[in-house]
CSV table of C-alpha atoms and ligand atoms in Angstrom, one decimal:
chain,number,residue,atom,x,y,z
A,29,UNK,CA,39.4,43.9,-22.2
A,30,UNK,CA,42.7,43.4,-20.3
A,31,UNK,CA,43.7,39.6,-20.3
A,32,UNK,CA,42.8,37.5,-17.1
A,33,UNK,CA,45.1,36.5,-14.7
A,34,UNK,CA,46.1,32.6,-14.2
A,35,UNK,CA,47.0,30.7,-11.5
A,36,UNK,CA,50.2,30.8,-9.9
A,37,UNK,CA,50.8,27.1,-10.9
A,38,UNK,CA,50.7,27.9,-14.5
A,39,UNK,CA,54.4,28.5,-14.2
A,40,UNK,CA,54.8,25.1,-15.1
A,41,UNK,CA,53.1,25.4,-18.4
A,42,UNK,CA,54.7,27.2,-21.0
A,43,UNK,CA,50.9,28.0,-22.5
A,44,UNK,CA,50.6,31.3,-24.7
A,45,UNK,CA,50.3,34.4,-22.8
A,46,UNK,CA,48.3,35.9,-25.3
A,47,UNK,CA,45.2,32.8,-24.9
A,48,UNK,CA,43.3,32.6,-22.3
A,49,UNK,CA,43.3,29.0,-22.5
A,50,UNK,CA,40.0,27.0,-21.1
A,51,UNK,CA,40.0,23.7,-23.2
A,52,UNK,CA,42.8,21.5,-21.3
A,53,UNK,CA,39.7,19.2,-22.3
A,54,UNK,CA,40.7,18.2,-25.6
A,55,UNK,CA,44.0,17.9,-26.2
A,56,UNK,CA,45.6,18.6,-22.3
A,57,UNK,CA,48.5,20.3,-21.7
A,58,UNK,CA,52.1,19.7,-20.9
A,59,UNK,CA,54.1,21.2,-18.6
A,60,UNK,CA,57.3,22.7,-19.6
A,61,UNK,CA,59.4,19.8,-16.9
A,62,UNK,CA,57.7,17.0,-19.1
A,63,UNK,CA,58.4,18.0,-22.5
A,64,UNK,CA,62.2,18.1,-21.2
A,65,UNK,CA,61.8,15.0,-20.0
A,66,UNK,CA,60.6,13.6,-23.1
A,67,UNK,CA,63.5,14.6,-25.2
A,68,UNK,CA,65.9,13.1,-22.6
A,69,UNK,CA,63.9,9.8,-23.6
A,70,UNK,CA,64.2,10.7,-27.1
A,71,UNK,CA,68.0,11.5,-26.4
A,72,UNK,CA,69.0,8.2,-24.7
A,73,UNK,CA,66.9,6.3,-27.7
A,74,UNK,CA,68.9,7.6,-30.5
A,75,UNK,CA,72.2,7.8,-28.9
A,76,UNK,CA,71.7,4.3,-29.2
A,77,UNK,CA,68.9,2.8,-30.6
A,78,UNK,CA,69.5,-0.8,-30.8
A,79,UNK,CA,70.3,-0.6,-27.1
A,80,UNK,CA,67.3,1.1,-26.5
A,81,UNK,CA,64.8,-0.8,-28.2
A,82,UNK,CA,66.3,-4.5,-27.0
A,83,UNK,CA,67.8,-3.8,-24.0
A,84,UNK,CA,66.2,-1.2,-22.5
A,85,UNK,CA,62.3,-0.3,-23.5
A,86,UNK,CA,60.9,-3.4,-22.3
A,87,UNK,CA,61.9,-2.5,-18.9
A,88,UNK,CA,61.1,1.2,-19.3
A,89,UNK,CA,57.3,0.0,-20.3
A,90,UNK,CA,57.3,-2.0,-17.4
A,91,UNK,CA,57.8,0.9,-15.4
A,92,UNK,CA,55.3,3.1,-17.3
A,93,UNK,CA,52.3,0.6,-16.3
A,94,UNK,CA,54.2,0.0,-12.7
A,95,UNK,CA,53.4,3.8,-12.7
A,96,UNK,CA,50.1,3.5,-13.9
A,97,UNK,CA,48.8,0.4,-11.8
A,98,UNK,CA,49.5,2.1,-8.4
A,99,UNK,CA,47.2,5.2,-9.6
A,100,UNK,CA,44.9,3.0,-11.0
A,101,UNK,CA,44.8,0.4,-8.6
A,102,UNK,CA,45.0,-2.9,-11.1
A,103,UNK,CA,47.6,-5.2,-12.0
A,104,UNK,CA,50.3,-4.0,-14.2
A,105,UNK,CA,49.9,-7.0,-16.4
A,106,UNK,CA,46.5,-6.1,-17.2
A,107,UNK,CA,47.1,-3.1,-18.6
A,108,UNK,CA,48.5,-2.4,-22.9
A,109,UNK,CA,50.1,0.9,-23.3
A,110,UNK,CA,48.3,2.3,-26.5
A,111,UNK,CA,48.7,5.9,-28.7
A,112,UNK,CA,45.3,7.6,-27.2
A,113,UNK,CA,41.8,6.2,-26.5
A,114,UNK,CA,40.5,5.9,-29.4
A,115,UNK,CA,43.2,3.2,-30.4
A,116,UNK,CA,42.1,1.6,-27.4
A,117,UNK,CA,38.5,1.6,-28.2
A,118,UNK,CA,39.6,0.3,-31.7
A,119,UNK,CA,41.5,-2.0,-30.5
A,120,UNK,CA,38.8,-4.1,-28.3
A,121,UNK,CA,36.3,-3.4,-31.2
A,122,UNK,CA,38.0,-4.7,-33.9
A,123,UNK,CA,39.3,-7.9,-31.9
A,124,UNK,CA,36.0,-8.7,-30.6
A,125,UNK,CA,33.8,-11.5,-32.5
A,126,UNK,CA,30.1,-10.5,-33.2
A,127,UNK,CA,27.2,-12.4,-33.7
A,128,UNK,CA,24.3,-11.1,-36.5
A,129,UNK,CA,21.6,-9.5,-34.2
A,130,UNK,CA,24.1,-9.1,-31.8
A,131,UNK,CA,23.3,-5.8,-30.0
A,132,UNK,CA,26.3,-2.8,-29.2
A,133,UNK,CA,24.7,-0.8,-26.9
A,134,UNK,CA,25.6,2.9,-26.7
A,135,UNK,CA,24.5,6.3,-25.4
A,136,UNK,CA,24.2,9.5,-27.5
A,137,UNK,CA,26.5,11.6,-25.7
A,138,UNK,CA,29.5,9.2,-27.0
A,139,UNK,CA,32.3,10.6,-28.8
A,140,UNK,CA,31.7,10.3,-32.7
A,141,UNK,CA,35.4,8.5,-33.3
A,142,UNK,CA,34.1,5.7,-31.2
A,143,UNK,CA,31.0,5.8,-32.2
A,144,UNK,CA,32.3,5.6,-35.3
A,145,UNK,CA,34.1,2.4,-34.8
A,146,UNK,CA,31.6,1.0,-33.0
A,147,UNK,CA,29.1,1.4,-36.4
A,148,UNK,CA,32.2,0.5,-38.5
A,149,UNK,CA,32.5,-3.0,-36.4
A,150,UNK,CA,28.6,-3.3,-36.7
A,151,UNK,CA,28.2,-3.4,-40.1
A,152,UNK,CA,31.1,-5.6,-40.5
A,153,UNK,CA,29.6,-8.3,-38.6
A,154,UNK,CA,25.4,-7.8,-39.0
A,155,UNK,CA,25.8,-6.5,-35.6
A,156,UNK,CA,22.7,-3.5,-34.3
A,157,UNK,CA,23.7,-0.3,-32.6
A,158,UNK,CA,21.5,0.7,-30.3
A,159,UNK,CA,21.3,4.2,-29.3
A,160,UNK,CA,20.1,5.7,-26.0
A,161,UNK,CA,18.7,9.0,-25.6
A,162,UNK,CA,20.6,10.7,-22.3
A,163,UNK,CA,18.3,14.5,-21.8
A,164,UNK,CA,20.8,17.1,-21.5
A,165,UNK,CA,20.2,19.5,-19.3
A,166,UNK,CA,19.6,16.5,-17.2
A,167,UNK,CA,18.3,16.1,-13.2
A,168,UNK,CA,20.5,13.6,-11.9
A,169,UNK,CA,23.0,10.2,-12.3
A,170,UNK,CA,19.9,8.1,-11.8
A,171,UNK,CA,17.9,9.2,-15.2
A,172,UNK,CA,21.4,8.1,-17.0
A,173,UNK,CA,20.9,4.8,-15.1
A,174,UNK,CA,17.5,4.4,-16.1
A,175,UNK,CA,18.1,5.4,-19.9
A,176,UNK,CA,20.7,2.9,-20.6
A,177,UNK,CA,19.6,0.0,-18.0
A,178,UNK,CA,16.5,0.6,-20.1
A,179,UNK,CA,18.2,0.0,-23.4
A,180,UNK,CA,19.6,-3.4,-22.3
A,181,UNK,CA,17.5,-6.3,-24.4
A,182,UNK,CA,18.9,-10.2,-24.0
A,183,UNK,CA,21.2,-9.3,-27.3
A,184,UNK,CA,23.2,-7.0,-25.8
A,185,UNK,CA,26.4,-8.3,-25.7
A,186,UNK,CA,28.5,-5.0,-25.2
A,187,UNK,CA,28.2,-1.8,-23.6
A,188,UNK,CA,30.4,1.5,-24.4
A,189,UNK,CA,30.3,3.7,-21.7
A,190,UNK,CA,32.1,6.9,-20.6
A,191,UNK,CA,33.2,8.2,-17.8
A,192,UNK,CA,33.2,11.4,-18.4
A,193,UNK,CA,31.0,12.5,-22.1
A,194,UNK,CA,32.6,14.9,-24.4
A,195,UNK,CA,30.0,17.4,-26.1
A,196,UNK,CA,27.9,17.1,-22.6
A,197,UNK,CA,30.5,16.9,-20.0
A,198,UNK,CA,28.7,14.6,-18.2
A,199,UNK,CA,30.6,12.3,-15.1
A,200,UNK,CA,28.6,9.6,-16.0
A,201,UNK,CA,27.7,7.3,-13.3
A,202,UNK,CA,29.7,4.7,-14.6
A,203,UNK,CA,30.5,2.5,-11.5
A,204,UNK,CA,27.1,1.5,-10.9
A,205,UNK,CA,26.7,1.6,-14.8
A,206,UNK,CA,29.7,-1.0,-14.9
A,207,UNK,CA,28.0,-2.8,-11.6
A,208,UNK,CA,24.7,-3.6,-13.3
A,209,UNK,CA,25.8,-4.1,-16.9
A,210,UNK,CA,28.5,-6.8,-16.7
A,211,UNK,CA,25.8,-8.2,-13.5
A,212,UNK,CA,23.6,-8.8,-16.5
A,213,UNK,CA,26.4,-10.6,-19.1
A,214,UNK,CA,26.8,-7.3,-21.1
A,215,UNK,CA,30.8,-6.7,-21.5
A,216,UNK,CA,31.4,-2.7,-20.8
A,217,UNK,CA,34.2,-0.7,-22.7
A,218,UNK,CA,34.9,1.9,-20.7
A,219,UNK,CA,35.6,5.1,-22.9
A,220,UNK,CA,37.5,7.4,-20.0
A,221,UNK,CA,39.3,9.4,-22.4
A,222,UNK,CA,38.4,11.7,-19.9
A,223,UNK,CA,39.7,9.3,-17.1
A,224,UNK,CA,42.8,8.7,-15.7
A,225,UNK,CA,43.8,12.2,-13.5
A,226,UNK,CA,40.3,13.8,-13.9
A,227,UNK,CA,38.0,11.1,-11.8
A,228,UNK,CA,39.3,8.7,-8.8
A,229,UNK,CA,39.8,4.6,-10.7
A,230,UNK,CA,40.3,2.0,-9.0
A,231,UNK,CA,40.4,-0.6,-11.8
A,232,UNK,CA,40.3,-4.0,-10.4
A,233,UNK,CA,37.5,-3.4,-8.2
A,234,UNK,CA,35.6,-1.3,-11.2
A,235,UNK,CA,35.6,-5.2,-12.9
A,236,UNK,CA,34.9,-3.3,-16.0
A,237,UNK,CA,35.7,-5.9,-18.9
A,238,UNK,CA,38.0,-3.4,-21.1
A,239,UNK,CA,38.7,0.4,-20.2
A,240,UNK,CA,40.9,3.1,-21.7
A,241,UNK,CA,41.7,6.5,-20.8
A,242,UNK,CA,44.5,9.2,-22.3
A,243,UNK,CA,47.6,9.9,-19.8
A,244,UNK,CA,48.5,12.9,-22.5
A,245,UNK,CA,44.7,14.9,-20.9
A,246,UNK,CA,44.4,15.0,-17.5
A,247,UNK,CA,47.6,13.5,-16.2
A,248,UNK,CA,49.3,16.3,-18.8
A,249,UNK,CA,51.4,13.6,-20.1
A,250,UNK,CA,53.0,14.4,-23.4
A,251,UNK,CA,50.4,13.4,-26.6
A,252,UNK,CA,50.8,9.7,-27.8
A,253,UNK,CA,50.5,8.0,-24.5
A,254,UNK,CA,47.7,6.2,-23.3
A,255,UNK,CA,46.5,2.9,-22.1
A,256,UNK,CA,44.0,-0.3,-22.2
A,257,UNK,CA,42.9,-2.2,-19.1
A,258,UNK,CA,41.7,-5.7,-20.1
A,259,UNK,CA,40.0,-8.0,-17.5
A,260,UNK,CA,42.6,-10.9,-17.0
A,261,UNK,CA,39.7,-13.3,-18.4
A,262,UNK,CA,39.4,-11.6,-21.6
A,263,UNK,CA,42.5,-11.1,-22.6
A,264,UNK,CA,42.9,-13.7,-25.0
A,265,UNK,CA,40.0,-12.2,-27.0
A,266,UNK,CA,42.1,-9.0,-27.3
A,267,UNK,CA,44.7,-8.5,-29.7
A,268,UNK,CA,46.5,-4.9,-30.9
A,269,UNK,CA,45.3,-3.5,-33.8
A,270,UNK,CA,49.0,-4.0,-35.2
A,271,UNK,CA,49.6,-7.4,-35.1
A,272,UNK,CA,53.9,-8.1,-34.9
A,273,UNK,CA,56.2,-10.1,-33.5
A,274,UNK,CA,54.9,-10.8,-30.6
A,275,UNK,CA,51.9,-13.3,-31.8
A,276,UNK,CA,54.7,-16.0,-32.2
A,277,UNK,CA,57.1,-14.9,-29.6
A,278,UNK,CA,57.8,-17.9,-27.8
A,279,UNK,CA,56.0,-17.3,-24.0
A,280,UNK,CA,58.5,-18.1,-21.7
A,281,UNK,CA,56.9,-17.0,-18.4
A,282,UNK,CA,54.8,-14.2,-20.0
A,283,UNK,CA,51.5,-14.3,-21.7
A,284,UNK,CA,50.6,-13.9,-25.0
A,285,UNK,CA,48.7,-10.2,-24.3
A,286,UNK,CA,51.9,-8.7,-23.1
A,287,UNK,CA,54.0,-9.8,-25.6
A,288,UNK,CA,51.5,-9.1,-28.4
A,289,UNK,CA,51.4,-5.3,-26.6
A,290,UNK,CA,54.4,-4.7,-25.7
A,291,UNK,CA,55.7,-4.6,-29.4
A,292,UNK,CA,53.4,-3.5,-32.5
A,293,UNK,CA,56.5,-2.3,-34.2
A,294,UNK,CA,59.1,0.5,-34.1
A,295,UNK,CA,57.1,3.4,-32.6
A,296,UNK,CA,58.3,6.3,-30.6
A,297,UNK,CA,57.9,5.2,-27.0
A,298,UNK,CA,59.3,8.5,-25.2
A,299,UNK,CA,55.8,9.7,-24.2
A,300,UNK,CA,55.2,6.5,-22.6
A,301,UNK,CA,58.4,6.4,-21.1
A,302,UNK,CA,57.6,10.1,-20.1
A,303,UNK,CA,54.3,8.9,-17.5
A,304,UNK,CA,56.3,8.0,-14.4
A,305,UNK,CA,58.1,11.6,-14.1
A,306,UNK,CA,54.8,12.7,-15.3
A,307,UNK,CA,52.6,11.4,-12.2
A,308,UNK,CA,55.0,12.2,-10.2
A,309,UNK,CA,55.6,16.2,-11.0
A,310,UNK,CA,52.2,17.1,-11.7
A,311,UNK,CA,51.3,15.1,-8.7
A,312,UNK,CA,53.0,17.2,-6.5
A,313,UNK,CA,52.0,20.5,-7.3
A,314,UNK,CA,49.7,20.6,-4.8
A,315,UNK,CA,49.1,19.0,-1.9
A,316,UNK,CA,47.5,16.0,-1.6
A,317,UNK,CA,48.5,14.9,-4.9
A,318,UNK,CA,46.1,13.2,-7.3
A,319,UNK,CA,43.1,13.3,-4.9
A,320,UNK,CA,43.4,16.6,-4.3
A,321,UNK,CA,44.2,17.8,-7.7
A,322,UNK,CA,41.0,16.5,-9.1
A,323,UNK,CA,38.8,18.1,-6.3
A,324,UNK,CA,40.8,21.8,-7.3
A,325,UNK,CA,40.0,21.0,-10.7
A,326,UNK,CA,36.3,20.3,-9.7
A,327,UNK,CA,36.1,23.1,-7.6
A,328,UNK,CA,37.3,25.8,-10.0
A,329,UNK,CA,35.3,24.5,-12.7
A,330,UNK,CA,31.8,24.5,-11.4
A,331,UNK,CA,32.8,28.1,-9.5
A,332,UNK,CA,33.6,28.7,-13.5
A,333,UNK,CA,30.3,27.3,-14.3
A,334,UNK,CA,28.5,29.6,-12.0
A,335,UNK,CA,30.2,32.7,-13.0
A,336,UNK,CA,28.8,31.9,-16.5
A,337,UNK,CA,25.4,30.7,-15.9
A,338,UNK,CA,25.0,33.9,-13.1
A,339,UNK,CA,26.1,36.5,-16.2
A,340,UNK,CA,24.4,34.9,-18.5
A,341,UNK,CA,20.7,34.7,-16.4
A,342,UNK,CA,20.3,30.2,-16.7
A,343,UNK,CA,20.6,28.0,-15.0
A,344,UNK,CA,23.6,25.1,-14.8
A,345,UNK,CA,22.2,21.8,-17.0
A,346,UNK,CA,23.1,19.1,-14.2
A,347,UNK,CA,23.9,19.3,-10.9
A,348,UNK,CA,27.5,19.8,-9.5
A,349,UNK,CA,28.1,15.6,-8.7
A,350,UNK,CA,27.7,15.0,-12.3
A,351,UNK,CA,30.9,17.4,-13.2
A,352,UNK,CA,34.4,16.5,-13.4
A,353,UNK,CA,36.6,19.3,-14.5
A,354,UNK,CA,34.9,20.1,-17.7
A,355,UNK,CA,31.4,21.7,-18.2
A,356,UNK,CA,29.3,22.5,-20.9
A,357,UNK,CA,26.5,24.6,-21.3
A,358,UNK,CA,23.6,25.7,-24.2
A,359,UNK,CA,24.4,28.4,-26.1
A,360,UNK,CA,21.7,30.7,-27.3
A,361,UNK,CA,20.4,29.8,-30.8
A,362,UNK,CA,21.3,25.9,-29.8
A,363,UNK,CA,18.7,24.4,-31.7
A,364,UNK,CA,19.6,25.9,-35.7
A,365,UNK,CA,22.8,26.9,-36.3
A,366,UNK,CA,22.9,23.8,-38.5
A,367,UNK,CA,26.5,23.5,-38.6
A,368,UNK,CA,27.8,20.2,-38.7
A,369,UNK,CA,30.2,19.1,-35.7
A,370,UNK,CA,33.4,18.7,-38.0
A,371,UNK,CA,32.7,23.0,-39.3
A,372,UNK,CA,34.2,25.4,-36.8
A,373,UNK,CA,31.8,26.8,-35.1
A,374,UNK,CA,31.1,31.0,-35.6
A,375,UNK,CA,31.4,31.8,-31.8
A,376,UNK,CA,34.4,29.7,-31.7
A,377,UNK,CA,36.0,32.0,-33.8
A,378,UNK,CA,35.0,35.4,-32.2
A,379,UNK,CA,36.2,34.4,-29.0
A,380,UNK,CA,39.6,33.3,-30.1
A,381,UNK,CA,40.1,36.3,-32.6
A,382,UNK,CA,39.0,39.1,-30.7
A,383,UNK,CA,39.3,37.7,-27.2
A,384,UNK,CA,41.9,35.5,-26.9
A,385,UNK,CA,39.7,32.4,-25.3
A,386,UNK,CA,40.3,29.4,-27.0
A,387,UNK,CA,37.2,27.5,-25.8
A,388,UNK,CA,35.2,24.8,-27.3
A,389,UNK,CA,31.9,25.7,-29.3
A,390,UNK,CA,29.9,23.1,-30.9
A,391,UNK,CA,26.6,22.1,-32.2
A,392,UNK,CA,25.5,18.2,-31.6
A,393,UNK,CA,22.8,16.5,-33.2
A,394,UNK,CA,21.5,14.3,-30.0
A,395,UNK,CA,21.0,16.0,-27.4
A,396,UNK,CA,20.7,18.6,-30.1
A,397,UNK,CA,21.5,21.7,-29.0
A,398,UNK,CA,24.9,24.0,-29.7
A,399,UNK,CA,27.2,24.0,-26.6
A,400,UNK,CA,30.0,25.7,-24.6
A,401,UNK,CA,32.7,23.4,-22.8
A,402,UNK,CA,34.7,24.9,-20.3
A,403,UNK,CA,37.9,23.1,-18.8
A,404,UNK,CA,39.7,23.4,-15.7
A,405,UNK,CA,43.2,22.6,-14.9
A,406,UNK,CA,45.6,23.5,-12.4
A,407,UNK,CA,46.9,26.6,-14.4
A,408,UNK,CA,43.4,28.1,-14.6
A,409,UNK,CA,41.9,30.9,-12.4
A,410,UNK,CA,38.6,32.1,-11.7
A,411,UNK,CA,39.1,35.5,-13.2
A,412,UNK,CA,39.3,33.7,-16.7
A,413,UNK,CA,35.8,32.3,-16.4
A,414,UNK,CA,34.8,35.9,-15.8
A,415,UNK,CA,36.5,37.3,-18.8
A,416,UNK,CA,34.7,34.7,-20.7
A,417,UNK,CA,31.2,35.1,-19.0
A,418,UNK,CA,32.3,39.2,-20.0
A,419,UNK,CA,32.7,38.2,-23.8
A,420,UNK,CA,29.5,35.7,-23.8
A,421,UNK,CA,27.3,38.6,-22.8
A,422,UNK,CA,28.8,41.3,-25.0
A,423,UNK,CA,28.4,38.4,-28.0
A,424,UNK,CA,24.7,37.7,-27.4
A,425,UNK,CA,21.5,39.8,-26.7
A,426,UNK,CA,21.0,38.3,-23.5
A,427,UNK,CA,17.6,39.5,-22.5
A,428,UNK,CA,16.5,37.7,-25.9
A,429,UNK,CA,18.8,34.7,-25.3
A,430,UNK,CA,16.5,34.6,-21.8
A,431,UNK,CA,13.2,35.1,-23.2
A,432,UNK,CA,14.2,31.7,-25.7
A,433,UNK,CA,15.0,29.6,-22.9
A,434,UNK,CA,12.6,30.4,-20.1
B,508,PLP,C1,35.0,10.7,-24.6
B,508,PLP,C2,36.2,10.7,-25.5
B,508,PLP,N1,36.6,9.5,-26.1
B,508,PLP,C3,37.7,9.5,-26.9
B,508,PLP,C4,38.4,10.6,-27.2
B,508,PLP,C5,39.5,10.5,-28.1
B,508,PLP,O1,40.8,10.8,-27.5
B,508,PLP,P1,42.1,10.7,-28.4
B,508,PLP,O2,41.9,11.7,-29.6
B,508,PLP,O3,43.2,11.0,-27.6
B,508,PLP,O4,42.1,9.3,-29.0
B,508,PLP,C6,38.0,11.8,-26.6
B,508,PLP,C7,38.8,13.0,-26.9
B,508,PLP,O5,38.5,14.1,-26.5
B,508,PLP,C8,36.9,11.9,-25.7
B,508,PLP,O6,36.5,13.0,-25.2
C-alpha cells in the first residue's frame, strides 16, 4: 500500500517520511523551529554558564510560567516548572502527609506510573487505595461522575483525576469532577499529562488543589518541560522532590515555593526556556490559535475514529464530547492476549514493520480489554486513518472479529 498523505502543516515537523505517524499521544512531537530554538538556549547557556545560571535563568523561568499563566489562566506564582508529569504527580505525592486509613481515591483508567506512586505513597504511610471501576466502552461523562462520586467515603482525603485517561482516551469530566470533589474536602491532583494544548484550562477558576500537565505533548514543546499548578493555600505542603538551596534561601519578597522550585540543582533548563517561542509558533499555525487548534485536532480525530469503526463494522466506545484528540478503541481478541502492558504488543509490531504506522497497541487489565489509540495533531490527515482502518482489516478476519463483539 502507497504511504498516506499528511497535512500540509506537517512541514513544520521534520517526522520520518517513511511512518505514518498516529501516536503524537505519547511522547508529542516537535517541530523543526523549536528544536532550533532549543539549541540557541543551549548555545547562550554554555557560552557562558555562570552568566546563565545567576544572571539570567531566573528571569528566563519567569517568562516560561508568564507564558504559561496567560494560556492557563492562573497566576504565574502558582505554577513550578517540573521535567514531565509524572514528576509532578511525584512530587505532590511524596510531600503530602497521610494519615493510616487515610483513603487515595483513584479511577482505573489512571496511568500505571502514577498509580504507581500513588500505591508506593500508600504503603509508606498505612494509607488505602481505592480503586473505581470506569466501563469502557462507556455511555456518557455522567456514569464517570457517578463511579467516582460513588467511591468518595468520609476518609477520602485525596483524589487523582485525569483529564484526559491514557489506555481509554477518555476527556474525563474533570471540571465538575474537580467541582464536587474538593466541595466535599477531598484535595484533587489533576493528572493532565494530556492537558495543557489538547483541552481548554482555565486554572484558577478550575480551583483544583494541585494539577500537572506536559508542555513537551500537546503544546509540542521539546521533552523535559512541564509544569505543577499548586493552589496558593497549599503550597506550603508542597515541596520538590529535590530538595536544594532554596529551602534556606533567605525570602526577600518571594515565597518559599518559588524559591524551593525555581532551583532543584544544575539541570538543563533550555526546554523550559524553549515554551514561550513554543506557544507562540505552534499557536499560530492556524487560525485562531490555541482554541482553534484543539477543535482541528478533535475534529480530525473522531473523523479518524469513524473511518476505523465504519471499516471495521463497531461501533465508537463513547460518544464524540468525551474525546480530546486521542481515541482508543477494542481490538478483536481484547479479552486474552494475556500480554502484560510493559510487553510490546504483536499488532504493534505488524503495523510498524510492514506498514509503516507507528500506533499504540495495548492490552489493560481494568477495563480489561486490548486497545488501539489513535492521535491527532496538526500534521495528521484523514487519509492516514484510512490507511490504518486498510491495514486493521487486512490484519483481522473481520466477519469473526464482528460475530465476537455483537
Ligand atoms: C495520563 C498520563 N499521566 C502521566 C503521563 C506521564 O507523562 P510523562 O512520561 O511525560 O511524565 C502520561 C504519559 O503518557 C499520561 O498519559
Amino acid at each position: 500500500m502507497a504511504l498516506p498523505q499528511r497535512s500540509h502543516l506537517a512541514k513544520h515537523w521534520n517526522l520520518d517520511p517513511e511512518c505514518v505517524f498516529l501516536n503524537h499521544g505519547s511522547f508529542g512531537a516537535t517541530p523543526v523551529k523549536i528544536r532550533e530554538e532549543q539549541q540557541k538556549w543551549n548555545d547562550l547557556l554554555e557560552d557562558e554558564p555562570v552568566r546563565f545560571y545567576e544572571d539570567l535563568a531566573m528571569g528566563f523561568m519567569e517568562d516560561a510560567r508568564n507564558a504559561l499563566a496567560e494560556m492557563l489562566h492562573c497566576n504565574a506564582d502558582d505554577l513550578a516548572l517540573v521535567e514531565n508529569a509524572t514528576s509532578g504527580v511525584n512530587t505532590v505525592l511524596r510531600s503530602l502527609k497521610f494519615h493510616q486509613g487515610d483513603e487515595i481515591l483513584v479511577p482505573d483508567h489512571a496511568y500505571q506510573a502514577c498509580r504507581n506512586a500513588i500505591d508506593f505513597v500508600a504503603q509508606r504511610w498505612g494509607a488505602t487505595v481505592v480503586t473505581v471501576n470506569i466501563p469502557f466502552p462507556i455511555e456518557s461523562p455522567q456514569v464517570v461522575l457517578d463511579t467516582v462520586m460513588a467511591g468518595v467515603s468520609k476518609r477520602t482525603v485525596l483524589a487523582m483525576i485525569d483529564t484526559v485517561t491514557s489506555p481509554t482516551g477518555l476527556r474525563m469530566p474533570f471540571e465538575q469532577l474537580v467541582e464536587q470533589l474538593e466541595a466535599k474536602g477531598v484535595a484533587v491532583l489533576l493528572d493532565a499529562a494530556h492537558g495543557i494544548g489538547m483541552v481548554p484550562l482555565s486554572l484558577d477558576a478550575l480551583g483544583a488543589s494541585y494539577t500537572t500537565s506536559n508542555c513537551h505533548k500537546w503544546i509540542c514543546a521539546p521533552k523535559g518541560s512541564a509544569f505543577l499548578h499548586v493552589r496558593n493555600d497549599l503550597q506550603h505542603l508542597i515541596h520538590p522532590l529535590t530538595i536544594s538551596h532554596g529551602m534556606t534561601f533567605p525570602l526577600g519578597d518571594t515565597t518559599r515555593f518559588r524559591h524551593e522550585f525555581d532551583w532543584t540543582g544544575t539541570r538543563d533548563l533550555s526546554a523550559a526556556c524553549s515554551i514561550p517561542a513554543t506557544i507562540d509558533y505552534v499557536g499560530n499555525m492556524v487560525e485562531g490559535g490555541w482554541p482553534a487548534i484543539m477543535q482541528h485536532n478533535h475534529d480530525v480525530v473522531i473523523e479518524g475514529r469513524n473511518i476505523i469503526c465504519e471499516r471495521l463494522g463497531i461501533e465508537a466506545p463513547c460518544p464524540d464530547d468525551m474525546i480530546a484528540c486521542i481515541a482508543t478503541l477494542e481490538l478483536p481478541e481484547g479479552e486474552d492476549t494475556g500480554i502484560p502492558l510493559h510487553e510490546p504488543d504483536p499488532l504493534h509490531k505488524v503495523l510498524q514493520d510492514k506498514y509503516g504506522i507507528q500506533v499504540p497497541v495495548w492490552s489493560w487489565e481494568s477495563p480489561k480489554g486490548r486497545y488501539i489509540r489513535i492521535s491527532a495533531q496538526l500534521y495528521n490527515h484523514v487519509d492516514e486513518y484510512h490507511y490504518l482502518a486498510d491495514a486493521l482489516a487486512t490484519e483481522f478476519d473481520i466477519e469473526q472479529y464482528q460475530e465476537r463483539i455483537a
